[in-house]
Coordinates of C-alpha atoms (C1' of nucleotides) in Angstrom, one line a residue:
Chain M
M1479 CA 36.9 -26.2 9.5
K1480 CA 34.7 -23.4 8.7
F1481 CA 32.5 -21.9 7.3
F1482 CA 30.7 -19.0 7.0
N1483 CA 27.2 -18.7 8.0
T1484 CA 24.4 -16.2 6.6
L1485 CA 22.9 -16.3 10.0
T1486 CA 26.0 -14.1 10.7
R1487 CA 27.5 -12.9 7.9
T1488 CA 30.9 -14.2 9.0
K1489 CA 33.0 -17.8 9.0
E1490 CA 32.0 -19.9 11.5
E1491 CA 34.3 -22.5 12.9
F1492 CA 32.1 -25.6 12.0
V1493 CA 30.7 -27.9 14.5
P1494 CA 28.1 -30.6 14.2
L1495 CA 25.7 -31.0 16.4
K1496 CA 25.8 -35.0 17.0
P1497 CA 29.1 -35.8 16.0
P1498 CA 29.8 -37.3 14.0
H1499 CA 27.0 -37.1 12.5
V1500 CA 26.1 -34.2 9.7
G1501 CA 22.5 -33.1 8.4
L1502 CA 22.6 -31.6 5.4
Y1503 CA 19.6 -30.4 3.6
T1504 CA 19.5 -28.6 0.1
C1505 CA 17.0 -27.3 -1.5
G1506 CA 16.8 -29.1 -4.8
P1507 CA 14.7 -27.7 -8.4
T1508 CA 11.4 -27.2 -8.9
V1509 CA 11.3 -29.6 -12.3
Y1510 CA 8.7 -26.7 -14.8
D1511 CA 11.9 -27.3 -17.0
F1512 CA 15.8 -28.4 -17.7
V1513 CA 17.5 -27.2 -15.0
H1514 CA 19.7 -24.1 -16.3
I1515 CA 23.0 -24.6 -15.8
G1516 CA 23.2 -21.8 -13.8
N1517 CA 20.4 -23.8 -11.7
L1518 CA 23.9 -26.3 -11.5
R1519 CA 26.0 -24.2 -10.2
A1520 CA 23.8 -24.5 -6.3
F1521 CA 23.8 -28.6 -6.9
M1522 CA 27.3 -28.7 -7.6
F1523 CA 28.0 -26.8 -4.3
D1524 CA 26.0 -29.0 -2.9
D1525 CA 28.2 -32.2 -4.2
L1526 CA 30.9 -30.1 -3.4
L1527 CA 30.7 -29.8 0.0
R1528 CA 28.9 -32.9 1.4
R1529 CA 31.6 -34.4 -0.5
W1530 CA 33.9 -32.2 1.4
L1531 CA 32.4 -33.3 4.3
E1532 CA 32.6 -36.8 3.7
Y1533 CA 35.9 -36.4 3.1
R1534 CA 36.5 -35.4 6.5
G1535 CA 35.0 -38.2 8.6
F1536 CA 31.6 -36.7 9.0
N1537 CA 28.1 -38.7 7.8
V1538 CA 26.3 -37.2 6.0
T1539 CA 22.7 -37.4 5.7
H1540 CA 22.1 -35.0 2.6
V1541 CA 18.0 -35.0 2.2
M1542 CA 16.7 -32.9 -1.5
N1543 CA 14.0 -32.2 -1.7
I1544 CA 12.2 -31.7 -5.5
T1545 CA 9.8 -29.4 -6.0
D1546 CA 6.7 -30.8 -7.5
V1547 CA 3.9 -28.3 -7.3
E1548 CA 4.0 -24.6 -8.5
D1549 CA 2.7 -22.3 -9.9
R1550 CA 4.8 -22.3 -13.5
I1551 CA 3.9 -26.0 -12.7
I1552 CA 0.3 -25.9 -12.5
N1553 CA 0.9 -23.8 -15.8
K1554 CA 2.8 -26.1 -17.5
V1555 CA 0.2 -29.1 -16.6
R1556 CA -3.0 -26.8 -17.8
E1557 CA -0.3 -25.7 -21.3
S1558 CA 0.3 -28.6 -22.0
G1559 CA -3.0 -30.7 -21.3
K1560 CA -1.1 -34.0 -19.4
P1561 CA -1.4 -34.8 -16.1
L1562 CA 0.6 -33.1 -13.1
K1563 CA 3.1 -36.3 -12.5
E1564 CA 3.5 -36.2 -16.1
V1565 CA 5.2 -33.2 -16.1
T1566 CA 7.4 -32.9 -13.3
N1567 CA 8.6 -36.5 -14.1
L1568 CA 9.8 -35.8 -17.5
Y1569 CA 12.1 -32.4 -15.5
A1570 CA 13.0 -34.9 -12.5
T1571 CA 13.8 -37.7 -14.6
A1572 CA 16.2 -35.1 -16.8
F1573 CA 17.0 -33.2 -13.5
L1574 CA 18.6 -36.9 -11.9
A1575 CA 20.1 -37.5 -15.1
D1576 CA 22.1 -33.9 -15.5
L1577 CA 23.8 -34.3 -12.1
D1578 CA 25.1 -37.7 -13.2
R1579 CA 26.5 -36.6 -16.1
L1580 CA 28.2 -33.2 -13.7
N1581 CA 29.0 -36.6 -11.3
V1582 CA 27.2 -35.5 -8.7
K1583 CA 26.2 -37.4 -6.0
R1584 CA 22.5 -37.7 -5.1
A1585 CA 21.2 -37.3 -2.3
H1586 CA 20.4 -39.9 0.1
I1587 CA 17.1 -39.4 0.4
I1588 CA 14.9 -37.4 -2.3
P1589 CA 11.8 -36.6 -1.1
R1590 CA 8.7 -35.5 -3.4
A1591 CA 6.6 -32.0 -2.6
T1592 CA 3.2 -33.7 -3.5
E1593 CA 4.0 -37.1 -1.6
A1594 CA 4.4 -35.3 2.3
I1595 CA 2.1 -32.9 2.5
P1596 CA -0.3 -34.8 5.0
G1597 CA 3.0 -33.2 7.2
M1598 CA 2.7 -30.4 5.8
I1599 CA -0.7 -30.1 7.0
A1600 CA 0.1 -30.7 10.5
M1601 CA 2.0 -28.3 10.5
I1602 CA -0.2 -25.9 9.4
E1603 CA -2.2 -27.2 11.8
K1604 CA 0.2 -27.2 14.7
L1605 CA 0.9 -22.6 13.6
I1606 CA -2.7 -22.3 13.9
A1607 CA -2.9 -23.4 17.1
G1608 CA -0.6 -21.5 18.1
N1609 CA -1.8 -18.2 16.4
H1610 CA 0.8 -18.2 14.1
A1611 CA -1.5 -18.6 10.8
Y1612 CA -4.2 -17.7 10.3
V1613 CA -7.0 -18.4 7.4
S1614 CA -8.2 -16.3 5.8
D1615 CA -11.4 -15.4 4.1
D1616 CA -10.5 -16.7 0.4
K1617 CA -9.8 -20.0 2.3
C1618 CA -6.1 -19.6 2.4
V1619 CA -3.4 -20.0 5.4
Y1620 CA -1.4 -16.9 6.1
Y1621 CA 1.4 -17.5 7.8
S1622 CA 1.5 -14.4 10.5
I1623 CA 4.5 -11.9 10.1
K1624 CA 4.1 -10.2 13.3
S1625 CA 3.7 -13.6 15.3
F1626 CA 7.4 -13.6 14.9
P1627 CA 10.1 -12.0 16.5
E1628 CA 12.7 -12.9 15.2
Y1629 CA 11.5 -12.5 11.0
G1630 CA 14.6 -11.1 9.3
K1631 CA 16.8 -12.5 11.4
L1632 CA 18.2 -14.5 8.4
S1633 CA 18.1 -12.3 6.1
H1634 CA 18.7 -8.8 8.4
R1635 CA 15.7 -6.9 7.2
Q1636 CA 13.4 -5.2 9.1
V1637 CA 10.0 -6.5 7.3
G1638 CA 7.2 -3.0 7.3
D1639 CA 10.1 -0.9 6.2
Q1640 CA 8.7 1.5 4.3
S1641 CA 11.4 1.4 1.3
T1642 CA 10.9 -2.1 0.5
A1643 CA 9.6 -3.7 -2.9
V1644 CA 6.5 -5.6 -0.1
A1645 CA 5.4 -2.4 1.3
R1646 CA 4.9 -0.4 -1.7
I1647 CA 3.3 -2.8 -3.9
K1648 CA 0.2 -3.2 -3.5
S1649 CA -1.9 -7.0 -3.9
D1650 CA -5.0 -7.8 -4.8
D1651 CA -6.0 -11.8 -5.5
Y1652 CA -4.8 -12.5 -1.4
D1653 CA -6.4 -11.6 1.4
K1654 CA -3.6 -11.1 3.9
E1655 CA -4.0 -9.4 7.3
E1656 CA -0.2 -7.7 6.7
M1657 CA 1.4 -7.9 2.7
A1658 CA 4.6 -9.7 3.8
D1659 CA 2.5 -12.6 5.1
F1660 CA 3.2 -15.2 3.1
A1661 CA 0.4 -18.6 1.6
L1662 CA 1.2 -21.8 3.8
W1663 CA -2.3 -22.6 1.6
K1664 CA -3.2 -21.8 -1.0
A1665 CA -7.2 -22.9 -1.2
W1666 CA -8.1 -24.1 -4.8
D1667 CA -9.0 -22.5 -8.4
E1668 CA -10.9 -23.2 -11.2
K1669 CA -6.9 -22.6 -13.0
D1670 CA -6.0 -25.2 -11.1
G1671 CA -7.4 -27.6 -12.6
D1672 CA -6.9 -31.6 -10.9
V1673 CA -3.7 -29.9 -9.2
K1674 CA -5.6 -31.0 -5.4
W1675 CA -5.9 -31.8 -2.5
D1676 CA -7.3 -31.8 0.4
S1677 CA -7.7 -30.1 3.6
P1678 CA -9.3 -28.9 6.7
W1679 CA -9.8 -26.1 4.7
G1680 CA -10.4 -27.1 1.9
P1681 CA -9.2 -28.6 -1.3
G1682 CA -6.0 -26.5 -2.2
R1683 CA -2.1 -27.3 -2.8
P1684 CA 0.5 -26.2 -0.3
G1685 CA 2.7 -22.5 -0.2
W1686 CA 6.2 -23.2 -1.6
H1687 CA 8.2 -22.2 1.8
I1688 CA 6.4 -25.2 4.2
E1689 CA 7.4 -28.3 1.6
C1690 CA 11.4 -28.2 3.1
S1691 CA 10.5 -27.1 6.4
A1692 CA 7.6 -30.2 7.0
M1693 CA 10.7 -32.3 4.9
S1694 CA 13.6 -31.1 6.5
I1695 CA 11.8 -32.1 9.3
Q1696 CA 11.1 -35.0 8.1
H1697 CA 14.2 -36.6 7.1
L1698 CA 16.7 -34.2 9.6
G1699 CA 14.9 -33.6 12.5
E1700 CA 13.3 -29.7 14.0
T1701 CA 16.7 -29.0 14.5
F1702 CA 19.6 -29.5 12.6
D1703 CA 22.8 -29.3 10.8
I1704 CA 23.3 -27.0 7.3
H1705 CA 20.6 -26.0 5.1
C1706 CA 22.0 -25.0 1.4
G1707 CA 20.6 -23.3 -1.9
G1708 CA 21.4 -20.2 -3.9
E1709 CA 21.9 -16.4 -2.9
D1710 CA 18.0 -15.5 -4.0
L1711 CA 16.3 -18.2 -1.8
V1712 CA 17.5 -15.8 1.1
F1713 CA 14.5 -13.9 1.0
P1714 CA 12.0 -15.1 1.3
H1715 CA 12.7 -18.0 0.8
H1716 CA 13.9 -19.6 3.4
E1717 CA 13.9 -16.5 5.7
D1718 CA 10.2 -17.9 5.9
E1719 CA 10.9 -21.1 6.2
I1720 CA 12.3 -20.6 9.7
A1721 CA 9.7 -18.9 10.5
Q1722 CA 7.4 -21.4 9.7
S1723 CA 9.8 -23.8 11.5
E1724 CA 10.4 -23.0 15.0
A1725 CA 7.4 -21.2 15.4
A1726 CA 6.1 -24.9 15.3
T1727 CA 9.3 -26.4 17.1
G1728 CA 10.2 -23.1 19.7
K1729 CA 13.2 -25.0 18.5
P1730 CA 15.8 -23.5 16.3
F1731 CA 16.0 -25.1 12.8
V1732 CA 19.0 -24.6 11.2
R1733 CA 22.4 -23.9 12.8
Y1734 CA 24.6 -23.4 9.0
W1735 CA 23.6 -21.1 6.2
L1736 CA 25.1 -21.5 3.4
H1737 CA 24.4 -20.1 0.2
N1738 CA 25.4 -20.2 -3.3
A1739 CA 26.3 -17.1 -5.4
H1740 CA 24.9 -16.8 -8.8
L1741 CA 27.3 -16.5 -12.4
L1742 CA 27.1 -15.5 -15.2
V1743 CA 27.3 -16.3 -19.1
E1744 CA 29.5 -14.7 -21.8
G1745 CA 30.4 -12.0 -18.5
K1746 CA 26.4 -10.9 -19.1
K1747 CA 23.2 -11.8 -16.9
M1748 CA 21.6 -15.3 -18.0
S1749 CA 18.9 -14.9 -20.3
K1750 CA 17.6 -16.3 -23.6
R1751 CA 16.7 -12.7 -24.3
F1752 CA 21.0 -12.4 -24.8
N1753 CA 21.4 -15.9 -26.5
N1754 CA 23.1 -17.2 -23.5
Y1755 CA 20.9 -19.4 -21.7
Y1756 CA 22.3 -22.8 -21.7
A1757 CA 20.8 -26.2 -20.5
L1758 CA 23.8 -28.7 -19.5
G1759 CA 22.3 -30.6 -22.4
D1760 CA 22.8 -27.2 -25.2
L1761 CA 26.6 -27.2 -23.7
L1762 CA 26.7 -31.6 -24.2
A1763 CA 25.5 -30.6 -27.4
K1764 CA 28.5 -28.2 -28.4
G1765 CA 30.9 -31.5 -27.5
W1766 CA 31.9 -29.7 -24.1
S1767 CA 32.0 -32.9 -21.8
G1768 CA 29.9 -33.2 -18.1
R1769 CA 34.2 -33.8 -16.1
E1770 CA 34.7 -30.2 -18.0
V1771 CA 31.1 -28.4 -16.9
R1772 CA 32.4 -29.3 -13.7
Y1773 CA 36.1 -27.9 -13.8
V1774 CA 34.3 -25.0 -15.1
L1775 CA 32.5 -24.2 -12.1
L1776 CA 35.0 -25.7 -8.4
S1777 CA 36.8 -23.4 -10.9
A1778 CA 35.3 -19.7 -8.6
H1779 CA 34.7 -19.6 -4.5
Y1780 CA 31.3 -20.3 -4.5
R1781 CA 30.7 -17.6 -3.1
D1782 CA 32.0 -15.6 -5.6
P1783 CA 30.3 -14.7 -9.2
L1784 CA 31.5 -17.0 -11.5
N1785 CA 31.8 -15.7 -15.0
F1786 CA 30.8 -19.1 -17.5
T1787 CA 32.2 -18.4 -20.7
M1788 CA 33.5 -20.7 -23.8
D1789 CA 36.7 -19.9 -23.9
G1790 CA 35.8 -21.5 -19.9
L1791 CA 35.4 -24.1 -21.0
Q1792 CA 38.5 -23.8 -22.9
A1793 CA 40.1 -23.8 -20.9
A1794 CA 39.1 -26.2 -18.8
R1795 CA 39.5 -28.5 -21.3
S1796 CA 43.7 -27.9 -21.3
A1797 CA 43.7 -27.8 -17.1
L1798 CA 42.3 -31.9 -17.1
Q1799 CA 44.2 -33.1 -19.7
R1800 CA 47.3 -31.3 -17.8
M1801 CA 46.6 -33.2 -15.1
D1802 CA 45.2 -36.3 -16.8
E1803 CA 48.7 -36.3 -18.2
F1804 CA 50.6 -36.1 -15.3
L1805 CA 47.9 -39.0 -13.9
L1806 CA 48.8 -41.0 -16.8
K1807 CA 52.7 -40.6 -16.5
L1808 CA 53.0 -41.4 -13.6
D1809 CA 52.9 -45.4 -12.8
A1810 CA 55.9 -44.9 -15.8
N1811 CA 57.7 -42.0 -13.9
P1812 CA 57.3 -40.9 -10.7
A1813 CA 58.3 -39.0 -6.9
G1814 CA 61.2 -36.1 -4.9
I1815 CA 58.6 -35.2 -2.9
V1816 CA 55.1 -35.6 -1.8
P1817 CA 55.4 -32.9 -0.7
D1818 CA 52.8 -30.7 1.0
L1819 CA 50.1 -31.6 -1.7
Q1820 CA 47.4 -32.7 0.7
S1821 CA 47.9 -30.6 4.1
R1822 CA 47.8 -27.5 0.9
F1823 CA 44.4 -29.2 -0.6
D1824 CA 42.3 -29.9 3.1
A1825 CA 43.3 -26.3 3.9
A1826 CA 42.8 -24.0 1.6
M1827 CA 39.3 -27.0 1.2
D1828 CA 38.9 -25.8 4.8
D1829 CA 38.1 -22.6 5.0
D1830 CA 35.0 -22.0 3.4
L1831 CA 35.8 -24.8 0.7
N1832 CA 38.2 -22.4 -1.8
T1833 CA 38.1 -24.4 -4.4
S1834 CA 40.2 -22.0 -5.8
A1835 CA 43.1 -22.2 -4.0
A1836 CA 42.5 -25.4 -3.8
L1837 CA 43.1 -26.6 -7.7
G1838 CA 46.2 -24.2 -6.9
A1839 CA 47.5 -26.6 -5.2
L1840 CA 46.8 -29.0 -7.4
F1841 CA 49.0 -27.4 -10.0
E1842 CA 51.8 -26.5 -7.9
F1843 CA 52.7 -29.6 -7.1
I1844 CA 52.6 -31.3 -10.5
R1845 CA 54.8 -28.4 -12.0
E1846 CA 56.4 -29.6 -8.4
A1847 CA 56.2 -33.9 -9.8
N1848 CA 57.1 -33.1 -13.4
K1849 CA 60.7 -31.4 -12.6
R1850 CA 62.0 -34.9 -11.1
T1851 CA 62.5 -38.3 -11.9
I1852 CA 59.7 -40.6 -9.4
A1853 CA 59.9 -43.7 -7.9
A1854 CA 57.9 -46.4 -7.9
S1855 CA 56.9 -46.2 -4.4
E1856 CA 56.1 -42.2 -4.7
A1857 CA 54.0 -42.5 -7.6
A1858 CA 51.9 -44.9 -5.0
A1859 CA 51.6 -42.9 -2.4
I1860 CA 50.5 -39.4 -4.4
L1861 CA 48.4 -41.6 -7.0
A1862 CA 46.3 -42.8 -3.5
T1863 CA 46.4 -39.2 -2.7
W1864 CA 44.6 -37.4 -5.8
Q1865 CA 42.8 -40.6 -5.6
R1866 CA 40.8 -39.3 -1.9
I1867 CA 41.4 -35.6 -3.0
D1868 CA 39.4 -37.1 -5.8
Q1869 CA 36.3 -38.1 -3.7
V1870 CA 36.1 -34.6 -2.9
L1871 CA 36.5 -32.7 -6.7
G1872 CA 35.1 -35.7 -7.9
F1873 CA 37.0 -35.1 -11.7
G1874 CA 37.6 -39.1 -11.4
M1875 CA 40.7 -40.8 -12.6
P1876 CA 42.0 -40.4 -16.1
V1877 CA 42.3 -44.0 -18.0
K1878 CA 44.3 -44.9 -19.8
S1879 CA 43.5 -45.7 -23.7
E1880 CA 45.1 -49.1 -25.1
A1881 CA 45.9 -48.0 -27.8
P1882 CA 44.5 -50.6 -30.9
A1883 CA 46.7 -53.4 -32.7
E1884 CA 46.0 -51.6 -36.4
V1885 CA 47.1 -48.2 -34.2
L1886 CA 50.0 -50.1 -32.6
A1887 CA 51.0 -51.1 -36.1
L1888 CA 51.9 -47.8 -37.5
V1889 CA 54.2 -46.9 -34.2
E1890 CA 56.3 -49.6 -35.0
E1891 CA 56.4 -48.7 -39.2
R1892 CA 56.7 -44.8 -38.3
Q1893 CA 58.7 -46.0 -35.6
A1894 CA 61.5 -48.0 -38.1
A1895 CA 61.6 -44.9 -40.5
R1896 CA 63.0 -42.9 -38.3
K1897 CA 65.4 -45.2 -37.4
A1898 CA 65.9 -45.5 -41.0
K1899 CA 65.7 -41.2 -41.2
N1900 CA 62.5 -41.9 -43.1
F1901 CA 60.7 -38.7 -41.8
K1902 CA 58.6 -37.9 -44.6
R1903 CA 57.6 -41.1 -44.2
S1904 CA 57.7 -40.6 -40.4
D1905 CA 55.8 -37.4 -40.8
E1906 CA 52.8 -39.4 -42.8
I1907 CA 52.6 -42.3 -40.3
R1908 CA 52.1 -39.5 -37.7
D1909 CA 49.2 -37.4 -39.5
Q1910 CA 47.2 -39.6 -40.5
L1911 CA 47.4 -40.9 -36.9
A1912 CA 46.2 -38.1 -35.3
K1913 CA 43.2 -38.1 -38.0
Q1914 CA 42.6 -41.3 -36.2
R1915 CA 42.2 -38.8 -32.8
W1916 CA 45.7 -40.7 -31.4
G1917 CA 49.0 -38.5 -30.8
I1918 CA 52.4 -39.8 -30.7
E1919 CA 55.2 -38.5 -28.1
D1920 CA 58.5 -39.4 -28.8
T1921 CA 59.9 -40.4 -25.4
P1922 CA 63.5 -42.0 -24.5
K1923 CA 60.9 -45.4 -23.3
G1924 CA 60.1 -45.2 -27.1
P1925 CA 56.9 -43.7 -28.9
R1926 CA 53.7 -43.1 -27.1
A1927 CA 50.3 -42.9 -28.8
K1928 CA 47.6 -41.7 -26.7
R1929 CA 43.9 -40.6 -27.8
I1930 CA 43.8 -36.8 -28.4
Chain A
rG76 C1' 15.9 3.8 -2.2
rG77 C1' 17.1 -0.8 1.3
rC78 C1' 20.4 -4.6 2.7
rG79 C1' 24.3 -7.4 0.7
rG80 C1' 28.4 -9.5 -2.8
rG81 C1' 32.0 -7.6 -7.0
rU82 C1' 35.6 -4.9 -9.3
rU83 C1' 42.8 -8.4 -9.0
rA84 C1' 47.2 -9.5 -15.2
rG85 C1' 44.9 -11.2 -23.2
rC86 C1' 40.6 -14.3 -20.4
rC87 C1' 39.2 -17.7 -16.0
rA88 C1' 40.0 -16.5 -10.7
rA89 C1' 43.3 -17.5 -5.5
rG90 C1' 45.2 -13.7 -1.7
rU91 C1' 47.9 -10.4 1.9
rG92 C1' 49.0 -4.8 5.8
rG93 C1' 55.5 -5.2 4.7
rU94 C1' 55.4 -4.5 -3.8
rA95 C1' 50.3 -10.6 -6.0
rA96 C1' 49.0 -18.4 -5.8
rG97 C1' 47.5 -21.0 -9.7
rG98 C1' 45.2 -22.0 -14.8
rC99 C1' 44.1 -21.0 -19.8
rG100 C1' 46.1 -18.1 -24.0
rG101 C1' 50.7 -15.7 -26.4
rG102 C1' 56.4 -14.6 -26.8
rA103 C1' 61.2 -16.6 -26.4
rG104 C1' 64.2 -20.2 -24.9
rU105 C1' 65.3 -26.1 -23.5
rC106 C1' 64.8 -31.4 -25.3
rU107 C1' 63.0 -33.4 -30.2
rG108 C1' 65.3 -34.6 -37.5
rC109 C1' 60.8 -31.9 -36.6
rA110 C1' 56.9 -32.5 -33.3
rA111 C1' 54.4 -34.0 -28.9
rA112 C1' 54.8 -34.0 -23.4
rA113 C1' 57.6 -31.9 -19.8
rC114 C1' 61.1 -27.4 -18.3
rU115 C1' 63.0 -22.5 -17.8
rC116 C1' 62.1 -16.8 -18.4
rC117 C1' 59.0 -13.4 -19.6
rU118 C1' 53.8 -11.6 -20.4
rA119 C1' 49.3 -6.8 -13.4
rU120 C1' 52.0 -0.6 -10.3
rC121 C1' 45.4 -5.1 -8.0
rG122 C1' 38.1 0.1 -10.6
rU123 C1' 39.3 5.7 -9.5
rG124 C1' 40.4 9.8 -5.2
rA125 C1' 41.2 10.4 -0.5
rG126 C1' 42.5 9.4 4.3
rU127 C1' 45.1 6.2 8.8
rU128 C1' 49.8 3.8 8.3
rC129 C1' 57.0 4.0 8.3
rG130 C1' 54.3 1.0 4.4
rA131 C1' 47.4 -0.4 1.7
rU132 C1' 46.8 -3.9 -3.7
rU133 C1' 44.7 -5.8 1.5
rC134 C1' 42.0 -1.6 6.9
rU135 C1' 38.2 4.0 6.9
rC136 C1' 35.3 7.4 4.1
rA137 C1' 33.8 9.6 -0.6
rC138 C1' 32.9 7.7 -6.4
rA139 C1' 31.8 4.9 -10.7
rC140 C1' 30.3 0.2 -12.5
rC141 C1' 28.5 -4.3 -12.9
rC142 C1' 25.6 -8.4 -10.6
rG143 C1' 21.8 -10.5 -6.9
rC144 C1' 17.5 -9.8 -3.3
rC145 C1' 13.8 -6.6 -2.1
rU146 C1' 6.0 -10.6 -4.9
rC147 C1' 6.9 -18.3 -5.2
rC148 C1' 14.5 -17.0 -9.6
rA149 C1' 20.0 -21.3 -8.1

RNA sequence: GGCGGGUUAGCCAAGUGGUAAGGCGGGAGUCUGCAAAACUCCUAUCGUGAGUUCGAUUCUCACACCCGCCUCCA
């Protein structure tokens, strides 16, 4: 099993620290608004990775944080006049519901930043004691980049490089020793209202990066296996996490860093301005299912930009119908050869989670299987394999819809009309059933009613 | 300006130093009373230019366009 590690920029064989255990930390949302389809791609990727590890027999501990204190949240609190908890609970609850609708597995542990502040303070104290951080005149605490020579190893950039934007930009807001230094603790300000916690440096709130260091270490240990996030988090967020964590513990922080690419919507950067900004709820309101969204999000490799389109959703709907059709008929029909479905699927996924190739293997299998008559014993084997694979893809197995008695009566009536060569009547009945979303297939074994 | 990613058929999207998976859509058939489902065939010289090579879509170098990061955005 190989994964592309951002740290080394190469595909590496994955070997956990303590097999079969795997510690997995994935960056969760900042709950200041409903998540959008781009955010969801990241969480889908986390889910895929976690499912693949479990499929491969690893015992995964999956931790995903919820960031419930941050500038934009504070803005929301101020604008709405509602307490912090109320604002963050609203969006956190909606977020988890979105995950459910996409059939994303819940992380085993979902810590919230505001519940982990003592741990963050302890870590900051450790950093100050080790001369990796300093308290400024404005009562903020900053991390000193120059105290960590390896800073930049994840994002592969040189700090202090005059060509970087960071070096060019002037900061009037904060009292940092060096531009690239980042806040570990932000002193309370009037505009923060009630949002504040006591600390050895006075009231304030934690900086953004420290929460992930504190919470991941608390739940997974000082060195753990995998840390994920969107590619935008590589710098500065994850770079800063490394700096804080390794300076505080003196140990390597994360062994494999995996980052997913962003997506485009209808070929363009997603933006409210382009009218192509979608939350999951927007798509569901248009009649798409979570399953269809899931399919689209899994159809491209996670490290490539994905073009999310309405046409793509339609294509996903058709593709899923093809799968369902195959599976639903399987027990009645059944398998020549269950060729290398499993091995091809496994090989594709082992190669840095190549879902496109994995889906390709599935469809090639469907075509081969559809060509032949399948014995019942083989049908059972196929279904068992498919169910195993679906533990990873998470589309769910199709459920046969049982037609109600009145539909079945019409089906029989139509069949009688056909026997009597009364095709006008039989077509009428078919049209009538179609209006009730029931389709008919005339098979050698007789008519089959199916949901359409 | 720095770093990174991308550019494959109408759309989406894998992949390989020896002329390119899969899905969707479209066209033509088989089957069917007609359909549906399924199956068969057709639907790409892999952004542009040059180089390396017996041979490149795949390697190298330019160029173009797109995208991400470079001040807390997945």
